[in-house]
Coordinates of C-alpha atoms in Angstrom, one line a residue:
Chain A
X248 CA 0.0 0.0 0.0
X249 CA 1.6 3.4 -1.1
X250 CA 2.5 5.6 2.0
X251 CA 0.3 9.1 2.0
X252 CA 2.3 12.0 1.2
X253 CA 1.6 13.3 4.4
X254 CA 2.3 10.4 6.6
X255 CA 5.5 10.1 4.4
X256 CA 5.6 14.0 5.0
X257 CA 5.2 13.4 8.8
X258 CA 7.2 10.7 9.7
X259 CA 10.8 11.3 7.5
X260 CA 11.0 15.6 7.5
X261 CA 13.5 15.6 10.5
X262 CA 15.4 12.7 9.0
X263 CA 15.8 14.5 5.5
X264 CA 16.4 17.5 7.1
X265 CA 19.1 15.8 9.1
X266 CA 20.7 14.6 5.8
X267 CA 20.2 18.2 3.9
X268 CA 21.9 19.6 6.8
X269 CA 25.5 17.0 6.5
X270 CA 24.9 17.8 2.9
X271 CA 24.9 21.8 2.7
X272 CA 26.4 22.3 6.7
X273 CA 23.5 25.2 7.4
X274 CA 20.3 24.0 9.1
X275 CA 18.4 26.5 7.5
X276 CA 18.8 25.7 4.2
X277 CA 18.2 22.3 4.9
X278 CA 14.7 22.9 5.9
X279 CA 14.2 24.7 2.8
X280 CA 16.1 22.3 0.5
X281 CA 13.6 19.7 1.8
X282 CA 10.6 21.8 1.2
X283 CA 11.5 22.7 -2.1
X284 CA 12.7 18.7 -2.6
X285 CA 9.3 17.8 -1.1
X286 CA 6.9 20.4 -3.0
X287 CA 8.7 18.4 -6.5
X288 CA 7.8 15.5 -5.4
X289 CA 4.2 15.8 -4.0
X290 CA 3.2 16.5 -7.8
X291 CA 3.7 13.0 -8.7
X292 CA 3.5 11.6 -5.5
X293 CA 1.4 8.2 -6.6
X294 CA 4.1 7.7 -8.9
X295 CA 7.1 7.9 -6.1
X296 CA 5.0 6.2 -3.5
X297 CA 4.9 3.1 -5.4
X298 CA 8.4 2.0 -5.5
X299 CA 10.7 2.9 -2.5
X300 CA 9.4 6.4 -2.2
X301 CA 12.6 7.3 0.3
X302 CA 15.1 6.2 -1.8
X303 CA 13.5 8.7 -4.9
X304 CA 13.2 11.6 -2.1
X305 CA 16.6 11.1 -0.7
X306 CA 18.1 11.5 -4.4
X307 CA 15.9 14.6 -4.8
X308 CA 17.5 15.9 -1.4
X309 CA 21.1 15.1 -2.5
X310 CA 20.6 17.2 -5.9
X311 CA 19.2 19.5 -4.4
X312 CA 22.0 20.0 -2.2
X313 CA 24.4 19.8 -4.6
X314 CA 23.1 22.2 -6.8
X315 CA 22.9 24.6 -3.7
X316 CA 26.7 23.9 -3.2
X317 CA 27.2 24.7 -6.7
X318 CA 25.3 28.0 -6.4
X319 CA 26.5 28.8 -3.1
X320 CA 30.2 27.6 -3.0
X321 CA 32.0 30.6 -3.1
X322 CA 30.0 32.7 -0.5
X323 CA 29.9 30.4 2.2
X324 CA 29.7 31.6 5.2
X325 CA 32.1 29.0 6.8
X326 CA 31.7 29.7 10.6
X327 CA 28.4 31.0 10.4
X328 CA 25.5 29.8 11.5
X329 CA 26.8 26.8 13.0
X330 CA 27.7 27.4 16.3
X331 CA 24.4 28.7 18.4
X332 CA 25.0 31.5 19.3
X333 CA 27.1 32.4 23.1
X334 CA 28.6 29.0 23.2
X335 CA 31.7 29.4 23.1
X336 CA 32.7 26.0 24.2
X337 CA 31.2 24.5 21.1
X338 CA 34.8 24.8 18.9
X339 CA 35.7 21.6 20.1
X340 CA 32.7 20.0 19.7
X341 CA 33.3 16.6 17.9
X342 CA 30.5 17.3 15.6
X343 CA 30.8 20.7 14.7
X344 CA 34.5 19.3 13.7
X345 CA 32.8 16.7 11.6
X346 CA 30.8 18.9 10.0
X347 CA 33.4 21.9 9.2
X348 CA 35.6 19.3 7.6
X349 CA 32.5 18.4 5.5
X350 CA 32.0 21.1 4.5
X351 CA 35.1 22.0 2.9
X352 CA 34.8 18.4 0.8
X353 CA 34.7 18.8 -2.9
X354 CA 30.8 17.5 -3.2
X355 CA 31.4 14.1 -4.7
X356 CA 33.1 13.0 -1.9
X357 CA 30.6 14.9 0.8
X358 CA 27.6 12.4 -0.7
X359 CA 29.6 9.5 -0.2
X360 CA 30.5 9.9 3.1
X361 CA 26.9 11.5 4.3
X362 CA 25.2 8.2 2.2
X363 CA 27.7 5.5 3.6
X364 CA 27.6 6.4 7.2
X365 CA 24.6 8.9 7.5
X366 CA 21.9 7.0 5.5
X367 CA 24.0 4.0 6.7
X368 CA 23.8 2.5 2.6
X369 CA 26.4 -0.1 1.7
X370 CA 28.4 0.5 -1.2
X371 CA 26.6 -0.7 -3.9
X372 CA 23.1 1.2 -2.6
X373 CA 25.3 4.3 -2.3
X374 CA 26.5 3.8 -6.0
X375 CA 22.9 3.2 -7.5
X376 CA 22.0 6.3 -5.3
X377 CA 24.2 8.3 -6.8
X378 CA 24.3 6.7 -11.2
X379 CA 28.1 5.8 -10.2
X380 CA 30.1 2.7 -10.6
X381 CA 30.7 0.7 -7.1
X382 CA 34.4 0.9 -7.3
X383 CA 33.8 5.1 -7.7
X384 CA 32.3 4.7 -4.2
X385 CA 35.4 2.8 -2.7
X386 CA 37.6 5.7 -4.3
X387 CA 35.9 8.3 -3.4
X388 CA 35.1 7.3 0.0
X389 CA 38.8 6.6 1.0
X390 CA 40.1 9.7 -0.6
X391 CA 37.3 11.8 2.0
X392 CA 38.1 9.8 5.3
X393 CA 41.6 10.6 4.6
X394 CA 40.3 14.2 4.5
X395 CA 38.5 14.0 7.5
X396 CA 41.2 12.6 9.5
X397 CA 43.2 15.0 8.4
X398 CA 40.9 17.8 9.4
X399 CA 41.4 16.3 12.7
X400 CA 37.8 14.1 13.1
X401 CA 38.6 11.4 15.5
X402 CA 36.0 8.6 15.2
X403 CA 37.4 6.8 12.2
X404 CA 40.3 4.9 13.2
X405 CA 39.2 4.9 16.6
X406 CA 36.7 2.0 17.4
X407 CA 38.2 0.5 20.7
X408 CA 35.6 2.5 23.0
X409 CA 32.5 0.6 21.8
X410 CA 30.6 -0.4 25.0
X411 CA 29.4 -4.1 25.1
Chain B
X108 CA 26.8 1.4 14.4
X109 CA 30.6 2.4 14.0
X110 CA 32.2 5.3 16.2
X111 CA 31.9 7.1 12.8
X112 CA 28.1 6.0 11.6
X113 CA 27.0 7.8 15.8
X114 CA 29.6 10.9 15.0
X115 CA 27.3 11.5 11.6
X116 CA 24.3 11.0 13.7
X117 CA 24.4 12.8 16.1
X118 CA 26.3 15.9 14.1
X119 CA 23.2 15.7 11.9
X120 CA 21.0 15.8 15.1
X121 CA 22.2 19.3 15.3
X122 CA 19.8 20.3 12.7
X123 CA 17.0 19.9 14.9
X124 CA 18.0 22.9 17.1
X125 CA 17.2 24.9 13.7
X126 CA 13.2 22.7 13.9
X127 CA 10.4 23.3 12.8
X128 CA 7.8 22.2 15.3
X129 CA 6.5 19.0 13.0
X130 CA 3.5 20.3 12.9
X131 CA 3.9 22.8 11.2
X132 CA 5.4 21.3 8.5
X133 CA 2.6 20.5 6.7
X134 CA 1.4 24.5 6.7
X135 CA 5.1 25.6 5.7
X136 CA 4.9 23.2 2.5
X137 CA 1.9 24.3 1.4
X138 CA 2.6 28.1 1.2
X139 CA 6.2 26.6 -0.1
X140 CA 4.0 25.2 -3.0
X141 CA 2.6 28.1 -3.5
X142 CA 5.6 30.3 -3.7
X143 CA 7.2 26.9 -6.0
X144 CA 4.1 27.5 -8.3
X145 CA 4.6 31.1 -8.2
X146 CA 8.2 31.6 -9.3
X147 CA 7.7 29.2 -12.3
X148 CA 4.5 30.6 -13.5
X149 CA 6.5 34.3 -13.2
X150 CA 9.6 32.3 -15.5
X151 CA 7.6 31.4 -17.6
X152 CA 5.7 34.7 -17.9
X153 CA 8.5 37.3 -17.6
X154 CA 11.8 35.8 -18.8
X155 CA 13.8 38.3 -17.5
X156 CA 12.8 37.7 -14.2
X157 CA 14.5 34.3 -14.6
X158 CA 17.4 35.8 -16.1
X159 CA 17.9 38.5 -13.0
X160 CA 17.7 35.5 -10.5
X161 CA 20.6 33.6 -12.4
X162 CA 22.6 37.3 -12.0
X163 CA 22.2 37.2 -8.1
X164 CA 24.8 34.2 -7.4
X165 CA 27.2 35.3 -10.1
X166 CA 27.3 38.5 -8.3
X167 CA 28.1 36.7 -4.9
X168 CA 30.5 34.5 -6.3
X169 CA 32.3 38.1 -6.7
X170 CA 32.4 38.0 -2.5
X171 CA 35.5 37.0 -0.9
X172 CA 35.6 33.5 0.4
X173 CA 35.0 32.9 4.1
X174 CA 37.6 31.6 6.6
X175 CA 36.9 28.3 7.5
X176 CA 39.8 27.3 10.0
X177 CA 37.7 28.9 12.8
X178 CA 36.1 25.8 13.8
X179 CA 38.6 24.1 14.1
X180 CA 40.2 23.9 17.3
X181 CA 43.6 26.3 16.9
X182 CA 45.2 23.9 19.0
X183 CA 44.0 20.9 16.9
X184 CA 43.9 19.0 20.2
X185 CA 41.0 19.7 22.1
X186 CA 39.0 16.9 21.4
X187 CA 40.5 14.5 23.6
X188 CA 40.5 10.8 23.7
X189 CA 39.3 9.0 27.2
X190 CA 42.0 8.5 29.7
X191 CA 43.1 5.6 30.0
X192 CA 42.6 3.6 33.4
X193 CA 44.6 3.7 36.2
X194 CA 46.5 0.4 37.3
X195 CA 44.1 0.6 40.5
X196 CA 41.0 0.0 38.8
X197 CA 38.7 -2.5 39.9
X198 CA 36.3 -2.8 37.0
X199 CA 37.4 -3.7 33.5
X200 CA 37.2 -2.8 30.5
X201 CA 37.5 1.5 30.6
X202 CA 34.6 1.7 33.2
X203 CA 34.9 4.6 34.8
X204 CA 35.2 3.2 38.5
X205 CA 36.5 3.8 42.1
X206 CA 39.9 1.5 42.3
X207 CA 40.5 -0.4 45.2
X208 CA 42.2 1.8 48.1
X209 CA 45.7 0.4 47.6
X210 CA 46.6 3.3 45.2
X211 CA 49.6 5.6 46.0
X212 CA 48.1 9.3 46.9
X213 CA 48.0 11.5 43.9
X214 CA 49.6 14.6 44.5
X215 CA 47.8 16.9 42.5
X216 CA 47.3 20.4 44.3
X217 CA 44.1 21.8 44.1
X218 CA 43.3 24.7 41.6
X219 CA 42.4 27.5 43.4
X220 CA 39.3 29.6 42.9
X221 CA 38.2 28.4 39.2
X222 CA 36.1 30.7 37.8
X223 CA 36.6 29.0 33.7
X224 CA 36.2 25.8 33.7
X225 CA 37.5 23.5 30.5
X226 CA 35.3 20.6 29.6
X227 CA 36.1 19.0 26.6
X228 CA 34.2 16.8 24.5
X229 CA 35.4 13.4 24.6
X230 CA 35.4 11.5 21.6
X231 CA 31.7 10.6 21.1
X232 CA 30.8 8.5 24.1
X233 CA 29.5 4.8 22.6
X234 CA 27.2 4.5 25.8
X235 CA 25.5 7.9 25.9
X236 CA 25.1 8.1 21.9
X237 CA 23.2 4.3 21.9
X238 CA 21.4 5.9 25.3
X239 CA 20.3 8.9 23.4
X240 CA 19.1 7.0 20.4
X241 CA 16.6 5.4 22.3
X242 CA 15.7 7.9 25.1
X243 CA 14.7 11.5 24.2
X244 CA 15.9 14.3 26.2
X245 CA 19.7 13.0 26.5
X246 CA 21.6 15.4 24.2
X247 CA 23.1 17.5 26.9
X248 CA 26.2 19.4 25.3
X249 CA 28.6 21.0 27.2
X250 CA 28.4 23.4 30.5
X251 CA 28.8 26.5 30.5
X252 CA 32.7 27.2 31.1
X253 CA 31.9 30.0 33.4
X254 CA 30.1 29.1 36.1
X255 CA 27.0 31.4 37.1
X256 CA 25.5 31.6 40.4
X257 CA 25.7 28.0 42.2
X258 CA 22.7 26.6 44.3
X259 CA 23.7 25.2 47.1
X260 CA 21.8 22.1 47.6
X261 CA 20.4 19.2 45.7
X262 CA 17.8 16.2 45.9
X263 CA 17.9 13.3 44.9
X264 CA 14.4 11.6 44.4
X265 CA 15.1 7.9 44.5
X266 CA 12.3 5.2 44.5
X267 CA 14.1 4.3 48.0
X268 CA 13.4 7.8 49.3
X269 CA 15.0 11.1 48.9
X270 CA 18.7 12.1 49.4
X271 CA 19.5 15.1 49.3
X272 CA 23.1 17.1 49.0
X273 CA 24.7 19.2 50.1
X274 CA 26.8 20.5 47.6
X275 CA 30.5 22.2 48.1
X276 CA 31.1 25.9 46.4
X277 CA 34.6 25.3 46.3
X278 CA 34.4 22.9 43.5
X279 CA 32.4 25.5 40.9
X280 CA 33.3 23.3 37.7
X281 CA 31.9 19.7 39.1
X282 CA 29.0 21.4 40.6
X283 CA 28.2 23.2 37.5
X284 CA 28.3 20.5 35.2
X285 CA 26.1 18.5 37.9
X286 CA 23.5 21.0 37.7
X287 CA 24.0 21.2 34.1
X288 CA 22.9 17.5 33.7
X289 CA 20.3 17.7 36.2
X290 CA 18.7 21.0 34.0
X291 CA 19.0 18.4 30.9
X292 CA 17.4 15.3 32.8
X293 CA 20.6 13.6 32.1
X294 CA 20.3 11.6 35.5
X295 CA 15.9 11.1 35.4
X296 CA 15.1 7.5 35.5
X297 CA 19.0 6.3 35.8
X298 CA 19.6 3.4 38.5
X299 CA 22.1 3.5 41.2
X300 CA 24.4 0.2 39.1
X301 CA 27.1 -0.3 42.1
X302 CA 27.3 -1.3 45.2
X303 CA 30.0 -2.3 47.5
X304 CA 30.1 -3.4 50.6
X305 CA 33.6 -4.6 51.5
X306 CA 36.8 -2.1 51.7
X307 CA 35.0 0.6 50.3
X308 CA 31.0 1.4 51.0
X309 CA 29.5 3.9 47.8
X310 CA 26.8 3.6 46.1
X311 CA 27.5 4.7 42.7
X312 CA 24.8 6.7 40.3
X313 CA 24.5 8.6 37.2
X314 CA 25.4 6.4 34.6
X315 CA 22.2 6.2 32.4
X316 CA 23.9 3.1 30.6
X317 CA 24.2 1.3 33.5
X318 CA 27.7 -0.1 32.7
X319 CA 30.1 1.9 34.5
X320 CA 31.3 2.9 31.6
X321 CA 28.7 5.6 30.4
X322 CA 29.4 9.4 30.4
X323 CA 27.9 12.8 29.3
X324 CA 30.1 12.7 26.0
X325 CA 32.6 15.5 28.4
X326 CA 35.2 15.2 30.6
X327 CA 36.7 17.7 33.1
X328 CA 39.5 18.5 35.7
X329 CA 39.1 17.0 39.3
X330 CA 39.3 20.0 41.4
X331 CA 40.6 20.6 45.3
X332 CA 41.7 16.6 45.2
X333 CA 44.6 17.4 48.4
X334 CA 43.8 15.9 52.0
X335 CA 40.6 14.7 50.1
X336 CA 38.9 12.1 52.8
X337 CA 35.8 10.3 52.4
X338 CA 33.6 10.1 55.6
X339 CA 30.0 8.6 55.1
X340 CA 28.2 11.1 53.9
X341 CA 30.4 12.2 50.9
X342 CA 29.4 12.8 47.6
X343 CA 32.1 12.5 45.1
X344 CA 32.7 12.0 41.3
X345 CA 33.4 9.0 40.1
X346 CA 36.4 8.8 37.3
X347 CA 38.3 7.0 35.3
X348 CA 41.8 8.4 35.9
X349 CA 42.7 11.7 36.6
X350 CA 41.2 14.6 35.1
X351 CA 38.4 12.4 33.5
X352 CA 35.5 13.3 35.5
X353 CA 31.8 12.8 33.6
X354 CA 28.4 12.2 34.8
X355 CA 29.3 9.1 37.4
X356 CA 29.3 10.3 41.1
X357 CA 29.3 7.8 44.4
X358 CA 27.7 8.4 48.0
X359 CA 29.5 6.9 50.9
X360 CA 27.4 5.4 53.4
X361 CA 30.2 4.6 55.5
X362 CA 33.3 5.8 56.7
X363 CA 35.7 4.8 53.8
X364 CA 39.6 4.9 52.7
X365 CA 40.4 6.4 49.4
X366 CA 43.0 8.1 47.7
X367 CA 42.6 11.6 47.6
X368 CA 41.7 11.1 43.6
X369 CA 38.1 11.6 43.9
X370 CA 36.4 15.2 43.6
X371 CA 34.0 15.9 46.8
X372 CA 31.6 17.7 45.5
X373 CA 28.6 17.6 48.2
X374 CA 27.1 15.6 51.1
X375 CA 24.3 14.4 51.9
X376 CA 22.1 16.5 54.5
X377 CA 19.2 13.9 54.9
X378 CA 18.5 10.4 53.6
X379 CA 22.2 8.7 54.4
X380 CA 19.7 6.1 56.0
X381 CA 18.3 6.0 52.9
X382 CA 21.4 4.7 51.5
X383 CA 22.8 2.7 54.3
X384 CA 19.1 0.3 54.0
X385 CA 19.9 -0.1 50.0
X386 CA 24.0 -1.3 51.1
X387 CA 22.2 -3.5 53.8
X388 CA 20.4 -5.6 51.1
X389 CA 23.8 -6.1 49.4
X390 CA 24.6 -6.6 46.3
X391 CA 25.0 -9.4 43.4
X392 CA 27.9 -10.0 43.3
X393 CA 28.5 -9.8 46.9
X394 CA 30.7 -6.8 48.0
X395 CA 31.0 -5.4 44.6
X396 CA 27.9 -5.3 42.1
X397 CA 24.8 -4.4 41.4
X398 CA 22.2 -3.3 44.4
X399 CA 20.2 -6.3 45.1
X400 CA 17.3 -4.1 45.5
X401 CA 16.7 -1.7 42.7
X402 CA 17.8 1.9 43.1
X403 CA 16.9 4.4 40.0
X404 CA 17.3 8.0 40.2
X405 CA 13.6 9.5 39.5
X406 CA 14.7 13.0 39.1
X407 CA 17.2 15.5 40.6
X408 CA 15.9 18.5 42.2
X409 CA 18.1 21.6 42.5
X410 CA 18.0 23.9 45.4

């Protein structure tokens, strides 16, 4: 049974607005790449709803973001908008780390990393998400952690403290 | 999930401080329909329009590029990894624990009056990001390094009776953060997971995961350690080493021997009987272990 655009609406905004945000690094134009993303899709919405509805609105979200980035990428406010605002303690912040460094990814590499580990797809989902080959994935997705280590985010090599 | 897949979620999780109330959502995409419908009807009825928004961004690509380095800690080490345990340590595995009292003092002199305190964000705690997945209301971020006005008392509301605290101005940062997690709920509905009853006699709390290894996702300094005793009564932090102090704390219901390693931080006013009737009961297994009667934390009142 196809999912009502609202229920669908209802139950995955904050999760695509989650993924907008690792994708453009500001919150509000998450919410609005989502909207917009949404409002394309509602049009043919009986269409979309009958074959893996997510997987068509999470592309959407993804292009949408990228095109933003393409628009956007030279007037980014870098340390805007991220940290709220009088907490100052927030620089060291293990996520706001994660997502400065994503933020200064070339694109490609950003939806690999924000598919792979966000949307937690495997290689081969990530590469049908995306129209590229599986082994552009692997490439791609080594090249990024090795700019996210770089950039100082911790968790990669560092899986020891998992609690049983 | 990997240490990496929790870092992604919860860094995306910061998008909900931006949220729309859900709902609402359904009223902001429909005037975001109409404003969709809008702009194409007006491209496709004034092309110039369309050509004056293509204009904007090439005009702001003109802008000079942002610097980006500021989030990044300048010392590149700020984000610190969990200390490592000290040789002393009962429990196993990285709990954060209370060693056994054969420990040589630690010599640490206390830090005067502290008025900024430094917590730093551990590398994302595995206990506290699985506790937050499941339990709303978790996500407590750091304290405030300055400390404001301190209350001097707390309350513990336990389903064995209330205990409540003292707690000590001296030691600004640990009482801080305290009543930072008590303002996010951090500690509401979190059992009392330790007992011991032989050597040392705690009762140790505040550890939502219930593991001895769970933490706010912070650490900070211990703070006035020196001549540090522990007469019943007490109400320390709990760490695992020095300098690691997180959410874990321990009341001792009985006069006990501990190295001065251990930041006092309170005692307890009324309701040590309280206590002393849970250590009484025992614990599984004996000496060391879980309460044999359930303790959980209901709430923390402050004041």
């Amino acid at each position: 049974v196809p999912v009502p655009f609202e229920d669908y609406v209802a139950s995955r905004f904050r999760a695509l607005c989650r993924l907008a945000f690792l994708l453009t690094g500001d919150w509000a134009e998450a919410e609005d790449l989502v909207q917009d993303a949404l409002v394309r899709c509602e049009r043919r919405w009986p269409k979309i709803a009958a074959d893996d509805p997510h997987a068509y609105v999470r592309r959407a979200v993804v292009n949408g973001a990228a095109n933003w980035r393409r628009r956007r990428r030279t007037e980014l406010p870098l340390s805007e908008g991220l940290v709220p605002a009088g907490d100052h303690t927030a620089t060291t912040d293990a996520r706001l780390m994660l997502i400065a460094a994503l933020r200064q990814l070339p694109t490609d590499q950003r939806q690999v990393l924000v598919l792979r580990f966000f949307e937690q797809l495997s290689e081969a989902e990530t590469a049908q998400a995306l129209g590229i080959a599986p082994g552009t994935v692997k490439s791609r997705t080594s090249r990024a952690l090795d700019a996210l280590r770089s950039a100082g985010v911790t968790a990669i090599s560092n899986r020891t403290e998992i609690v049983r | 999930m990997t240490d990496l897949e929790e870092l992604f979620h919860d860094a995306a999780a910061l998008a909900d401080q931006a949220a729309t109330p859900t709902g609402d959502v359904m009223a902001r995409l429909h005037s975001a329909r109409t404003a969709y419908r809008r702009r194409r009807r007006a491209m496709f009825a004034i092309p110039v329009a369309a050509a004056a928004v293509v204009a904007v961004p090439v005009a702001l690509s003109l802008a000079p590029r942002g610097d980006g380095a500021s989030l990044v800690p300048a010392d590149g080490g700020s984000v610190v990894a969990a200390t490592p345990s000290p040789p002393g340590c009962t429990a196993s595995g990285g709990a954060v624990c209370i060693p056994a009292p054969a420990r040589s003092p630690a010599s640490e002199p206390t830090n005067g009056a502290a008025t900024t305190c430094s917590y730093r964000q551990t590398s994302p705690d595995a206990a506290t990001l699985r506790y937050r997945q499941t339990t709303a209301g978790r996500k407590v971020g750091l304290p405030p390094a300055t400390p404001g006005a301190l209350p001097v008392g707390a309350t513990l509301h336990t389903i064995r009776g209330d205990i409540s605290i003292a707690l000590r101005p001296e030691t600004a940062c640990t009482v801080n953060s305290f009543v930072h997690l008590v303002e996010h709920h951090y500690y509401d509905d979190t059992p009392c997971f330790r007992l011991t009853t032989a050597g040392i006699y705690v009762l140790q709390c505040g550890d939502p995961s219930a593991t001895g290894s769970g933490g706010p996702g912070y650490a900070y300094d211990d703070e006035h350690l020196s001549g540090t005793t522990y007469p019943a009564g007490t109400v320390a932090m709990a760490n695992s080493g020095p300098d690691s102090n997180g959410s874990q704390f321990f009341l001792v219901y009985k006069d006990t021997q501990l190295d001065a390693s251990y930041t006092v931080f309170g005692h307890i006013t009324s309701g040590l009987d309280v206590v002393t009737e849970i250590a009484a009961k025992g614990s599984t297994p004996a000496s060391d272990g879980q309460p044999n009667v359930a303790v959980d934390v209901q709430s923390v009142t402050i004041g």
